Amino acid sequence: MVIQTPSQAHIIVLGNEKGGSGKSTVAMHVAVGLLRLGFKVATIDLDTRQRTLSRYFENRSQRAAEYDENLPQPQHHTFQKSKYDARSVASNDEAWRLGEMIGQLRLGNDFIILDCPGMDNFLAREAHSYADTLITPMNDSFVDFVLLGDMDARNKRVLDPSIYSDMVEEQRSRRSLRDGGKIDWIILRNRLSPLNARNKQDIEDALAALSDRIGFRTVGGFSERVIYRELFLHGLTMFDTIEDASEDIPYSASHIAARGEVQQLLEALNIPAILQRTAPVIANDAGPKAGKRVA
Ligand SMILES: Nc1ncnc2c1ncn2[C@@H]1O[C@H](COP(=O)(O)OP(=O)(O)OP(=O)(O)O)[C@@H](O)[C@H]1O
Ligand SMILES: [Mg+2]
């Protein structure tokens, strides 16, 4: 079968100005999932302060060396904050450097993943304006929802788009002016609890009421699972062969379920090149295996 890859890199932005919603977690899982499907992936960490994604790939390199494991890596870049103090000069400098970086990475890669900081800043706005796909993870709570839409507390009716939605709308216009392109905006519900069915339904209803008005779609979410956080220090995801599953990383049914959730997200991106690469490619590579640390 002939597999088509995108002619120029498809840009996926992880954005939500609400901190701690899962942007970096989703970025690392999507990046490794795409690498495991054989795509060339570049990643850019725009969180110049926390550097979560950069730390994760550092852990991954260290892990590969220590255990002599063949762990696919993206071409990773940590974006450097401008050295200029004057705000307008710094903004121009950052905008120019980000544009250059994306322009260069576009040529040699199938995907570029940008991980935004959990705040509204110039760099995050700029990044949104380059998105082909924008993934916004949100915790399943009205505390997070109100950044998307204002709510009437008495009857839980959605009133209007809110600050983050307005920002996305602004960047959609910029994107359209720049190259006529469109942003496919996906809301990913994160840390879904197996309990609290009432709250889940309320959020689902509120998202449904807002999605047509501001143009996003929701996809099957990620559950609250220890596995999404415990592999961080090891630089792994559940798509990697877990060499020492019996030691510090117990292999469980949660690995399989979480892998299914990430795979579902990759498919929901609705990108033909991904859909052409069959699901078992990811699944066959993963699983527990007795292994030894390199001395
Ligand atoms: N589905 C999940 N199950 C369990 N823990 C999760 C899940 N998703 C994220 N986490 C944990 O929640 C915390 C916040 O996640 P993460 O750092 O990915 O969010 P973020 O949006 O990138 O944050 P920031 O805005 O600070 O950059 C981390 O400790 C992460 O391990
Ligand atoms: Mg982050």
mmCIF file of C-alpha atoms and ligand atoms in Angstrom:
data_model
loop_
_atom_site.group_PDB
_atom_site.id
_atom_site.type_symbol
_atom_site.label_atom_id
_atom_site.label_comp_id
_atom_site.label_asym_id
_atom_site.label_seq_id
_atom_site.Cartn_x
_atom_site.Cartn_y
_atom_site.Cartn_z
ATOM 1 C CA MET A 1 0.000 0.000 0.000
ATOM 2 C CA VAL A 2 1.284 3.471 -0.850
ATOM 3 C CA ILE A 3 1.271 5.669 2.204
ATOM 4 C CA GLN A 4 0.862 9.378 1.590
ATOM 5 C CA THR A 5 2.532 11.795 3.932
ATOM 6 C CA PRO A 6 1.556 15.469 4.151
ATOM 7 C CA SER A 7 3.331 17.557 1.476
ATOM 8 C CA GLN A 8 4.367 20.083 4.077
ATOM 9 C CA ALA A 9 4.266 19.636 7.803
ATOM 10 C CA HIS A 10 0.890 19.758 9.465
ATOM 11 C CA ILE A 11 1.000 22.031 12.502
ATOM 12 C CA ILE A 12 -0.625 20.906 15.741
ATOM 13 C CA VAL A 13 -0.847 23.481 18.525
ATOM 14 C CA LEU A 14 -1.599 22.546 22.131
ATOM 15 C CA GLY A 15 -3.234 25.574 23.645
ATOM 16 C CA ASN A 16 -5.341 26.674 26.580
ATOM 17 C CA GLU A 17 -4.529 29.678 28.703
ATOM 18 C CA LYS A 18 -5.743 27.746 31.731
ATOM 19 C CA GLY A 19 -2.682 26.284 33.437
ATOM 20 C CA GLY A 20 -2.416 22.570 34.145
ATOM 21 C CA SER A 21 -5.080 21.440 31.692
ATOM 22 C CA GLY A 22 -2.853 18.778 30.107
ATOM 23 C CA LYS A 23 -1.238 20.547 27.122
ATOM 24 C CA SER A 24 2.267 19.164 27.671
ATOM 25 C CA THR A 25 0.959 15.690 28.548
ATOM 26 C CA VAL A 26 -1.062 15.545 25.343
ATOM 27 C CA ALA A 27 1.850 17.023 23.339
ATOM 28 C CA MET A 28 4.230 14.259 24.451
ATOM 29 C CA HIS A 29 1.720 11.475 23.787
ATOM 30 C CA VAL A 30 0.728 12.801 20.367
ATOM 31 C CA ALA A 31 4.395 13.304 19.427
ATOM 32 C CA VAL A 32 5.433 9.774 20.403
ATOM 33 C CA GLY A 33 2.257 8.282 18.866
ATOM 34 C CA LEU A 34 3.082 9.958 15.526
ATOM 35 C CA LEU A 35 6.736 8.914 15.740
ATOM 36 C CA ARG A 36 5.634 5.324 16.357
ATOM 37 C CA LEU A 37 3.544 5.547 13.196
ATOM 38 C CA GLY A 38 6.755 6.376 11.331
ATOM 39 C CA PHE A 39 6.195 10.109 10.832
ATOM 40 C CA LYS A 40 8.895 12.738 11.067
ATOM 41 C CA VAL A 41 7.956 15.001 13.929
ATOM 42 C CA ALA A 42 9.351 18.305 15.178
ATOM 43 C CA THR A 43 8.350 19.716 18.547
ATOM 44 C CA ILE A 44 8.669 23.254 19.857
ATOM 45 C CA ASP A 45 8.374 24.047 23.548
ATOM 46 C CA LEU A 46 7.017 27.581 23.858
ATOM 47 C CA ASP A 47 6.793 27.439 27.617
ATOM 48 C CA THR A 48 10.107 29.190 28.106
ATOM 49 C CA ARG A 49 9.726 29.065 31.897
ATOM 50 C CA GLN A 50 8.509 25.567 32.803
ATOM 51 C CA ARG A 51 10.009 23.703 29.801
ATOM 52 C CA THR A 52 7.894 20.608 30.586
ATOM 53 C CA LEU A 53 8.060 19.185 27.069
ATOM 54 C CA SER A 54 11.803 19.835 26.844
ATOM 55 C CA ARG A 55 12.400 18.103 30.170
ATOM 56 C CA TYR A 56 10.349 15.155 28.964
ATOM 57 C CA PHE A 57 12.467 14.696 25.818
ATOM 58 C CA GLU A 58 15.646 15.123 27.890
ATOM 59 C CA ASN A 59 14.387 12.283 30.113
ATOM 60 C CA ARG A 60 13.683 10.255 26.993
ATOM 61 C CA SER A 61 17.216 10.713 25.619
ATOM 62 C CA GLN A 62 18.657 9.776 28.981
ATOM 63 C CA ARG A 63 16.436 6.704 29.153
ATOM 64 C CA ALA A 64 17.445 5.592 25.651
ATOM 65 C CA ALA A 65 21.123 5.846 26.557
ATOM 66 C CA GLU A 66 20.809 4.210 29.957
ATOM 67 C CA TYR A 67 18.785 1.229 28.781
ATOM 68 C CA ASP A 68 20.191 1.043 25.259
ATOM 69 C CA GLU A 69 16.648 1.380 23.954
ATOM 70 C CA ASN A 70 15.726 2.522 20.487
ATOM 71 C CA LEU A 71 13.282 5.281 21.388
ATOM 72 C CA PRO A 72 12.233 7.456 18.436
ATOM 73 C CA GLN A 73 12.794 11.162 19.105
ATOM 74 C CA PRO A 74 11.354 14.256 17.499
ATOM 75 C CA GLN A 75 13.517 17.123 16.332
ATOM 76 C CA HIS A 76 12.978 19.103 19.499
ATOM 77 C CA HIS A 77 13.488 22.839 20.050
ATOM 78 C CA THR A 78 13.098 24.894 23.183
ATOM 79 C CA PHE A 79 12.074 28.379 22.112
ATOM 80 C CA GLN A 80 14.259 31.061 23.664
ATOM 81 C CA LYS A 81 12.631 34.128 25.142
ATOM 82 C CA SER A 82 13.713 37.379 23.525
ATOM 83 C CA LYS A 83 16.774 39.004 25.022
ATOM 84 C CA TYR A 84 15.323 42.473 24.395
ATOM 85 C CA ASP A 85 13.628 44.386 27.204
ATOM 86 C CA ALA A 86 11.405 46.748 25.231
ATOM 87 C CA ARG A 87 8.121 44.941 24.749
ATOM 88 C CA SER A 88 7.464 45.785 21.125
ATOM 89 C CA VAL A 89 11.048 44.962 20.120
ATOM 90 C CA ALA A 90 10.889 41.667 22.025
ATOM 91 C CA SER A 91 7.556 40.767 20.423
ATOM 92 C CA ASN A 92 8.844 41.473 16.925
ATOM 93 C CA ASP A 93 11.949 39.446 17.627
ATOM 94 C CA GLU A 94 9.945 36.451 18.930
ATOM 95 C CA ALA A 95 7.416 36.595 16.107
ATOM 96 C CA TRP A 96 10.177 36.682 13.520
ATOM 97 C CA ARG A 97 12.140 33.816 15.099
ATOM 98 C CA LEU A 98 9.056 31.628 15.504
ATOM 99 C CA GLY A 99 8.075 32.206 11.879
ATOM 100 C CA GLU A 100 11.595 31.311 10.731
ATOM 101 C CA MET A 101 11.703 28.196 12.904
ATOM 102 C CA ILE A 102 8.344 26.950 11.639
ATOM 103 C CA GLY A 103 9.326 27.747 8.057
ATOM 104 C CA GLN A 104 12.472 25.643 8.338
ATOM 105 C CA LEU A 105 10.887 22.732 10.210
ATOM 106 C CA ARG A 106 7.993 22.590 7.752
ATOM 107 C CA LEU A 107 10.223 21.339 4.975
ATOM 108 C CA GLY A 108 11.739 18.249 6.558
ATOM 109 C CA ASN A 109 8.898 17.060 8.803
ATOM 110 C CA ASP A 110 5.406 15.618 8.544
ATOM 111 C CA PHE A 111 4.203 17.231 11.758
ATOM 112 C CA ILE A 112 5.203 20.149 13.957
ATOM 113 C CA ILE A 113 3.823 20.185 17.478
ATOM 114 C CA LEU A 114 3.821 23.429 19.464
ATOM 115 C CA ASP A 115 3.269 23.307 23.209
ATOM 116 C CA CYS A 116 2.002 26.668 24.507
ATOM 117 C CA PRO A 117 2.363 28.029 28.035
ATOM 118 C CA GLY A 118 -0.694 28.054 30.287
ATOM 119 C CA MET A 119 -1.261 31.772 30.024
ATOM 120 C CA ASP A 120 -2.210 34.390 27.500
ATOM 121 C CA ASN A 121 1.044 35.792 26.182
ATOM 122 C CA PHE A 122 2.341 37.088 22.889
ATOM 123 C CA LEU A 123 4.105 33.864 21.943
ATOM 124 C CA ALA A 124 1.039 31.708 22.619
ATOM 125 C CA ARG A 125 -1.103 33.966 20.431
ATOM 126 C CA GLU A 126 1.451 33.877 17.685
ATOM 127 C CA ALA A 127 1.602 30.069 17.832
ATOM 128 C CA HIS A 128 -2.190 29.747 17.567
ATOM 129 C CA SER A 129 -2.118 31.718 14.326
ATOM 130 C CA TYR A 130 -0.019 28.951 12.691
ATOM 131 C CA ALA A 131 -2.251 26.034 13.742
ATOM 132 C CA ASP A 132 -3.730 23.631 11.222
ATOM 133 C CA THR A 133 -5.124 21.741 14.206
ATOM 134 C CA LEU A 134 -5.574 23.314 17.617
ATOM 135 C CA ILE A 135 -6.025 20.866 20.480
ATOM 136 C CA THR A 136 -7.335 22.398 23.687
ATOM 137 C CA PRO A 137 -7.289 19.969 26.584
ATOM 138 C CA MET A 138 -9.607 21.022 29.388
ATOM 139 C CA ASN A 139 -10.234 19.557 32.781
ATOM 140 C CA ASP A 140 -13.793 18.444 33.189
ATOM 141 C CA SER A 141 -14.825 21.363 35.324
ATOM 142 C CA PHE A 142 -16.746 24.609 34.945
ATOM 143 C CA VAL A 143 -13.679 26.360 36.346
ATOM 144 C CA ASP A 144 -12.026 25.504 33.019
ATOM 145 C CA PHE A 145 -15.146 25.849 30.888
ATOM 146 C CA VAL A 146 -15.625 29.545 31.643
ATOM 147 C CA LEU A 147 -12.524 30.381 29.617
ATOM 148 C CA LEU A 148 -14.442 29.090 26.599
ATOM 149 C CA GLY A 149 -17.892 30.403 27.366
ATOM 150 C CA ASP A 150 -19.658 32.566 29.949
ATOM 151 C CA MET A 151 -22.340 30.680 31.841
ATOM 152 C CA ASP A 152 -25.535 31.602 33.592
ATOM 153 C CA ALA A 153 -25.047 29.932 36.982
ATOM 154 C CA ARG A 154 -28.793 29.585 37.673
ATOM 155 C CA ASN A 155 -29.726 27.466 34.692
ATOM 156 C CA LYS A 156 -26.247 26.503 33.366
ATOM 157 C CA ARG A 157 -27.038 28.182 30.042
ATOM 158 C CA VAL A 158 -24.123 29.245 27.879
ATOM 159 C CA LEU A 159 -24.314 32.980 27.330
ATOM 160 C CA ASP A 160 -21.397 34.067 25.171
ATOM 161 C CA PRO A 161 -17.954 33.045 23.967
ATOM 162 C CA SER A 162 -15.367 33.979 26.552
ATOM 163 C CA ILE A 163 -11.751 35.227 26.640
ATOM 164 C CA TYR A 164 -9.925 32.196 25.228
ATOM 165 C CA SER A 165 -12.532 31.628 22.483
ATOM 166 C CA ASP A 166 -12.224 35.275 21.485
ATOM 167 C CA MET A 167 -8.465 34.923 21.256
ATOM 168 C CA VAL A 168 -8.791 31.831 19.030
ATOM 169 C CA GLU A 169 -11.227 33.709 16.803
ATOM 170 C CA GLU A 170 -8.692 36.513 16.440
ATOM 171 C CA GLN A 171 -5.960 34.043 15.460
ATOM 172 C CA ARG A 172 -8.301 32.342 12.989
ATOM 173 C CA SER A 173 -8.675 35.679 11.219
ATOM 174 C CA ARG A 174 -4.909 36.194 11.183
ATOM 175 C CA ARG A 175 -4.376 32.701 9.802
ATOM 176 C CA SER A 176 -6.968 33.289 7.118
ATOM 177 C CA LEU A 177 -5.366 36.585 6.086
ATOM 178 C CA ARG A 178 -1.885 35.072 6.029
ATOM 179 C CA ASP A 179 -2.529 32.090 3.781
ATOM 180 C CA GLY A 180 -6.266 31.502 3.539
ATOM 181 C CA GLY A 181 -5.924 28.488 5.844
ATOM 182 C CA LYS A 182 -8.392 27.275 8.456
ATOM 183 C CA ILE A 183 -7.863 26.060 12.005
ATOM 184 C CA ASP A 184 -9.548 22.805 12.995
ATOM 185 C CA TRP A 185 -10.215 23.352 16.700
ATOM 186 C CA ILE A 186 -10.593 20.302 18.905
ATOM 187 C CA ILE A 187 -11.572 20.331 22.575
ATOM 188 C CA LEU A 188 -10.218 17.309 24.417
ATOM 189 C CA ARG A 189 -11.787 16.620 27.783
ATOM 190 C CA ASN A 190 -9.007 15.564 30.113
ATOM 191 C CA ARG A 191 -8.786 13.810 33.463
ATOM 192 C CA LEU A 192 -12.284 12.404 33.090
ATOM 193 C CA SER A 193 -13.411 10.793 36.278
ATOM 194 C CA PRO A 194 -15.209 7.443 36.286
ATOM 195 C CA LEU A 195 -17.503 8.990 38.900
ATOM 196 C CA ASN A 196 -19.562 12.168 38.920
ATOM 197 C CA ALA A 197 -21.783 11.362 35.939
ATOM 198 C CA ARG A 198 -23.931 14.460 36.562
ATOM 199 C CA ASN A 199 -21.015 16.896 36.190
ATOM 200 C CA LYS A 200 -19.804 15.057 33.073
ATOM 201 C CA GLN A 201 -23.213 15.401 31.463
ATOM 202 C CA ASP A 202 -23.468 19.104 32.403
ATOM 203 C CA ILE A 203 -20.111 19.839 30.784
ATOM 204 C CA GLU A 204 -21.034 17.801 27.732
ATOM 205 C CA ASP A 205 -24.270 19.780 27.329
ATOM 206 C CA ALA A 206 -22.467 23.109 27.768
ATOM 207 C CA LEU A 207 -19.827 22.157 25.185
ATOM 208 C CA ALA A 208 -22.518 21.060 22.743
ATOM 209 C CA ALA A 209 -24.298 24.412 23.194
ATOM 210 C CA LEU A 210 -21.100 26.326 22.448
ATOM 211 C CA SER A 211 -19.446 24.234 19.736
ATOM 212 C CA ASP A 212 -21.478 25.493 16.773
ATOM 213 C CA ARG A 213 -21.327 29.093 17.878
ATOM 214 C CA ILE A 214 -17.555 29.284 18.085
ATOM 215 C CA GLY A 215 -16.584 26.435 15.777
ATOM 216 C CA PHE A 216 -14.881 23.651 17.655
ATOM 217 C CA ARG A 217 -15.493 19.940 17.888
ATOM 218 C CA THR A 218 -15.077 17.678 20.872
ATOM 219 C CA VAL A 219 -13.394 14.288 20.725
ATOM 220 C CA GLY A 220 -13.289 11.343 23.135
ATOM 221 C CA GLY A 221 -11.308 12.406 26.169
ATOM 222 C CA PHE A 222 -8.496 11.143 28.361
ATOM 223 C CA SER A 223 -9.447 9.610 31.697
ATOM 224 C CA GLU A 224 -7.723 10.400 34.947
ATOM 225 C CA ARG A 225 -4.953 7.765 34.944
ATOM 226 C CA VAL A 226 -1.704 7.504 36.860
ATOM 227 C CA ILE A 227 -0.073 6.161 33.693
ATOM 228 C CA TYR A 228 -0.335 9.605 32.017
ATOM 229 C CA ARG A 229 1.997 11.071 34.613
ATOM 230 C CA GLU A 230 4.156 8.248 35.923
ATOM 231 C CA LEU A 231 6.071 7.721 32.670
ATOM 232 C CA PHE A 232 7.202 11.371 32.509
ATOM 233 C CA LEU A 233 10.425 10.886 34.464
ATOM 234 C CA HIS A 234 11.274 7.847 32.346
ATOM 235 C CA GLY A 235 10.705 9.786 29.127
ATOM 236 C CA LEU A 236 8.283 7.099 27.981
ATOM 237 C CA THR A 237 4.694 6.754 26.876
ATOM 238 C CA MET A 238 2.575 3.624 26.760
ATOM 239 C CA PHE A 239 3.464 3.375 23.056
ATOM 240 C CA ASP A 240 7.043 2.518 23.965
ATOM 241 C CA THR A 241 8.240 -0.926 24.793
ATOM 242 C CA ILE A 242 8.504 -0.919 28.527
ATOM 243 C CA GLU A 243 11.692 -2.787 29.123
ATOM 244 C CA ASP A 244 11.542 -2.964 32.862
ATOM 245 C CA ALA A 245 7.800 -3.189 33.308
ATOM 246 C CA SER A 246 8.249 -5.596 36.193
ATOM 247 C CA GLU A 247 10.552 -3.226 38.099
ATOM 248 C CA ASP A 248 9.552 0.398 38.529
ATOM 249 C CA ILE A 249 6.743 0.575 35.950
ATOM 250 C CA PRO A 250 4.061 -2.035 36.560
ATOM 251 C CA TYR A 251 2.270 -2.955 33.358
ATOM 252 C CA SER A 252 -1.490 -2.858 33.725
ATOM 253 C CA ALA A 253 -4.793 -2.770 31.900
ATOM 254 C CA SER A 254 -4.546 1.009 32.259
ATOM 255 C CA HIS A 255 -1.678 1.019 29.711
ATOM 256 C CA ILE A 256 -3.914 -0.573 27.121
ATOM 257 C CA ALA A 257 -6.878 1.670 27.893
ATOM 258 C CA ALA A 258 -4.746 4.833 27.803
ATOM 259 C CA ARG A 259 -3.104 3.751 24.565
ATOM 260 C CA GLY A 260 -6.610 3.368 23.122
ATOM 261 C CA GLU A 261 -7.503 6.905 24.211
ATOM 262 C CA VAL A 262 -4.431 8.423 22.558
ATOM 263 C CA GLN A 263 -4.987 6.383 19.415
ATOM 264 C CA GLN A 264 -8.580 7.607 19.311
ATOM 265 C CA LEU A 265 -7.317 11.184 19.487
ATOM 266 C CA LEU A 266 -4.825 10.598 16.660
ATOM 267 C CA GLU A 267 -7.587 9.196 14.486
ATOM 268 C CA ALA A 268 -9.952 12.011 15.431
ATOM 269 C CA LEU A 269 -7.466 14.518 14.004
ATOM 270 C CA ASN A 270 -8.946 13.305 10.737
ATOM 271 C CA ILE A 271 -5.718 13.535 8.793
ATOM 272 C CA PRO A 272 -5.640 11.058 5.873
ATOM 273 C CA ALA A 273 -1.925 10.299 6.311
ATOM 274 C CA ILE A 274 -2.587 9.138 9.879
ATOM 275 C CA LEU A 275 -5.695 7.170 8.994
ATOM 276 C CA GLN A 276 -3.725 5.333 6.303
ATOM 277 C CA ARG A 277 -1.293 3.975 8.852
ATOM 278 C CA THR A 278 -3.010 1.180 10.605
ATOM 279 C CA ALA A 279 -3.702 1.139 14.319
ATOM 280 C CA PRO A 280 -1.773 -2.108 14.999
ATOM 281 C CA VAL A 281 1.474 -0.365 14.019
ATOM 282 C CA ILE A 282 1.315 1.446 17.326
ATOM 283 C CA ALA A 283 -0.075 -1.410 19.344
ATOM 284 C CA ASN A 284 2.421 -4.041 18.130
ATOM 285 C CA ASP A 285 5.350 -1.989 19.250
ATOM 286 C CA ALA A 286 4.240 -1.623 22.801
ATOM 287 C CA GLY A 287 3.863 -3.967 25.710
ATOM 288 C CA PRO A 288 5.856 -5.341 28.572
ATOM 289 C CA LYS A 289 9.145 -7.048 27.945
ATOM 290 C CA ALA A 290 11.799 -8.172 30.373
ATOM 291 C CA GLY A 291 14.793 -5.949 29.916
ATOM 292 C CA LYS A 292 17.926 -4.837 31.639
ATOM 293 C CA ARG A 293 19.462 -1.511 32.378
ATOM 294 C CA VAL A 294 22.775 -1.011 30.572
ATOM 295 C CA ALA A 295 25.494 -1.153 33.213
HETATM 296 N N1 LIG B 1 -5.242 12.295 32.016
HETATM 297 C C1 LIG B 1 -4.458 12.539 33.057
HETATM 298 N N2 LIG B 1 -4.436 11.689 34.120
HETATM 299 C C2 LIG B 1 -3.646 11.946 35.189
HETATM 300 N N3 LIG B 1 -2.834 13.005 35.308
HETATM 301 C C3 LIG B 1 -2.813 13.896 34.285
HETATM 302 C C4 LIG B 1 -3.602 13.712 33.108
HETATM 303 N N4 LIG B 1 -3.357 14.745 32.272
HETATM 304 C C5 LIG B 1 -2.459 15.536 32.886
HETATM 305 N N5 LIG B 1 -2.134 15.042 34.091
HETATM 306 C C6 LIG B 1 -1.241 15.661 35.094
HETATM 307 O O1 LIG B 1 -1.740 16.977 35.342
HETATM 308 C C7 LIG B 1 -0.672 17.900 35.547
HETATM 309 C C8 LIG B 1 -0.758 19.035 34.516
HETATM 310 O O2 LIG B 1 -0.544 18.484 33.219
HETATM 311 P P1 LIG B 1 0.337 19.242 32.145
HETATM 312 O O3 LIG B 1 1.632 19.694 32.716
HETATM 313 O O4 LIG B 1 0.372 18.390 30.944
HETATM 314 O O5 LIG B 1 -0.602 20.501 31.900
HETATM 315 P P2 LIG B 1 -0.261 21.830 31.083
HETATM 316 O O6 LIG B 1 -1.546 22.308 30.505
HETATM 317 O O7 LIG B 1 0.852 21.596 30.145
HETATM 318 O O8 LIG B 1 0.198 22.796 32.251
HETATM 319 P P3 LIG B 1 0.819 24.275 32.080
HETATM 320 O O9 LIG B 1 -0.333 25.159 31.722
HETATM 321 O O10 LIG B 1 1.363 24.570 33.445
HETATM 322 O O11 LIG B 1 1.833 24.197 31.004
HETATM 323 C C9 LIG B 1 0.605 17.094 35.431
HETATM 324 O O12 LIG B 1 0.987 16.696 36.723
HETATM 325 C C10 LIG B 1 0.185 15.874 34.613
HETATM 326 O O13 LIG B 1 1.000 14.744 34.866
HETATM 327 MG MG MG B 2 2.691 22.671 29.926
#
